[in-house]
Amino acid sequence: MNKNNDNSSKGWILGFGLLAGIAVGYYLNSNEGRAARRKAQVRFDEYGNQISEYGHQVSQQVSERANQLSEDAKHKLQEGKQWAGETADSLKSTINEKATALRTGAADTVESVENSFKRGVNKAKASIEGKKA
């Protein structure tokens, strides 16, 4: 009994769907339906054109932004290279100054030690000669 009831409700649903399809088909084939289809087609075309135009605008904005970011990155890279060059030059200059100061200080120290050594040698000679005489 249940199976019979299910088949009968499926039949009603199928019948209703067929009637609805026939009614929609008749309407769309009428003059009024053709006009509605044309209006719908025009609207779909307008919406499609709007979407296409919007997509083009967004694409163009993204491209411009990407180009700007690329230019900014190139500029920052150039600034970084310039900074590194200036820092390297400053470091070389500082190292050269310190090395020169060290060389001068070392030469002065060597000369001072050499003079002290000569004085010590002369003093020793004088002391030895004083004891001989």
Coordinates of C-alpha atoms in Angstrom, one line a residue:
M1 CA 0.0 0.0 0.0
N2 CA 2.9 2.3 0.8
K3 CA 4.5 1.6 -2.5
N4 CA 1.3 2.5 -4.4
N5 CA 1.1 5.8 -2.4
D6 CA 4.7 6.7 -3.3
N7 CA 4.2 6.0 -7.0
S8 CA 1.0 8.1 -7.1
S9 CA 2.8 11.1 -5.4
K10 CA 5.6 10.7 -7.9
G11 CA 3.1 10.8 -10.7
W12 CA 1.6 14.0 -9.3
I13 CA 5.0 15.6 -9.1
L14 CA 5.9 14.6 -12.6
G15 CA 2.6 15.8 -13.9
F16 CA 3.0 19.2 -12.1
G17 CA 6.5 19.5 -13.5
L18 CA 5.3 18.8 -17.0
L19 CA 2.5 21.4 -16.7
A20 CA 4.9 24.0 -15.3
G21 CA 7.3 23.3 -18.2
I22 CA 4.5 23.7 -20.8
A23 CA 3.4 26.9 -19.2
V24 CA 6.9 28.4 -19.1
G25 CA 7.5 27.3 -22.7
Y26 CA 4.2 28.8 -23.9
Y27 CA 5.0 32.1 -22.1
L28 CA 8.6 32.3 -23.5
N29 CA 7.2 31.6 -27.0
S30 CA 4.6 34.3 -26.8
N31 CA 5.3 37.9 -27.9
E32 CA 5.5 39.0 -24.3
G33 CA 7.9 36.1 -23.5
R34 CA 10.2 36.9 -26.4
A35 CA 10.3 40.5 -25.3
A36 CA 11.2 39.3 -21.7
R37 CA 13.9 37.1 -23.2
R38 CA 15.4 40.0 -25.2
K39 CA 15.4 42.2 -22.1
A40 CA 17.0 39.5 -20.0
Q41 CA 19.6 38.9 -22.8
V42 CA 20.4 42.7 -22.9
R43 CA 20.7 42.8 -19.1
F44 CA 23.0 39.8 -19.1
D45 CA 25.1 41.4 -21.8
E46 CA 25.3 44.7 -19.8
Y47 CA 26.2 42.8 -16.7
G48 CA 28.8 40.8 -18.6
N49 CA 30.3 44.1 -20.0
Q50 CA 30.3 45.7 -16.6
I51 CA 32.1 42.7 -15.1
S52 CA 34.6 42.6 -17.9
E53 CA 35.2 46.4 -17.6
Y54 CA 35.6 46.1 -13.8
G55 CA 38.0 43.1 -14.3
H56 CA 40.0 45.2 -16.7
Q57 CA 40.2 48.1 -14.3
V58 CA 41.3 45.9 -11.4
S59 CA 43.9 44.2 -13.6
Q60 CA 45.2 47.6 -14.7
Q61 CA 45.4 48.8 -11.0
V62 CA 47.2 45.6 -10.0
S63 CA 49.7 46.0 -12.8
E64 CA 50.3 49.7 -11.9
R65 CA 50.8 48.8 -8.3
A66 CA 53.2 46.0 -9.2
N67 CA 55.2 48.3 -11.3
Q68 CA 55.3 50.9 -8.5
L69 CA 56.5 48.3 -6.0
S70 CA 59.1 47.1 -8.5
E71 CA 60.4 50.7 -8.9
D72 CA 60.4 51.2 -5.1
A73 CA 62.4 48.0 -4.7
K74 CA 64.9 49.1 -7.3
H75 CA 65.3 52.5 -5.6
K76 CA 65.8 51.0 -2.2
L77 CA 68.3 48.6 -3.6
Q78 CA 70.2 51.5 -5.2
E79 CA 70.1 53.3 -1.9
G80 CA 71.4 50.2 -0.1
K81 CA 74.3 49.9 -2.5
Q82 CA 75.2 53.6 -2.1
W83 CA 75.1 53.3 1.7
A84 CA 77.2 50.1 1.6
G85 CA 79.8 51.9 -0.6
E86 CA 79.9 55.0 1.6
T87 CA 80.2 52.8 4.7
A88 CA 83.0 50.8 3.1
D89 CA 84.9 53.9 2.1
S90 CA 84.5 55.3 5.6
L91 CA 85.7 52.0 7.1
K92 CA 88.8 52.0 4.8
S93 CA 89.6 55.5 5.7
T94 CA 89.3 54.7 9.5
I95 CA 91.5 51.6 9.1
N96 CA 94.1 53.5 7.1
E97 CA 94.2 56.3 9.8
K98 CA 94.5 53.7 12.6
A99 CA 97.2 51.8 10.7
T100 CA 99.2 55.0 10.1
A101 CA 98.9 55.9 13.8
L102 CA 100.0 52.5 14.8
R103 CA 103.0 52.6 12.4
T104 CA 104.0 56.0 13.7
G105 CA 103.6 54.9 17.3
A106 CA 105.6 51.7 16.6
A107 CA 108.3 53.7 14.9
D108 CA 108.5 56.1 17.8
T109 CA 108.6 53.3 20.2
V110 CA 111.4 51.5 18.2
E111 CA 113.4 54.7 18.1
S112 CA 112.9 55.3 21.8
V113 CA 114.0 51.8 22.6
E114 CA 117.0 52.1 20.2
N115 CA 118.0 55.4 21.9
S116 CA 117.7 53.9 25.3
F117 CA 119.7 50.9 24.2
K118 CA 122.5 53.1 22.8
R119 CA 122.6 55.1 26.0
G120 CA 122.9 51.9 28.0
V121 CA 125.7 50.7 25.7
N122 CA 127.5 54.0 26.0
K123 CA 127.0 54.0 29.8
A124 CA 128.4 50.4 30.0
K125 CA 131.4 51.4 27.8
A126 CA 132.1 54.4 30.0
S127 CA 131.8 52.3 33.1
I128 CA 134.2 49.7 31.7
E129 CA 136.7 52.3 30.6
G130 CA 136.5 54.0 34.0
K131 CA 137.4 50.8 35.7
K132 CA 140.4 50.3 33.3
A133 CA 141.9 53.6 34.0

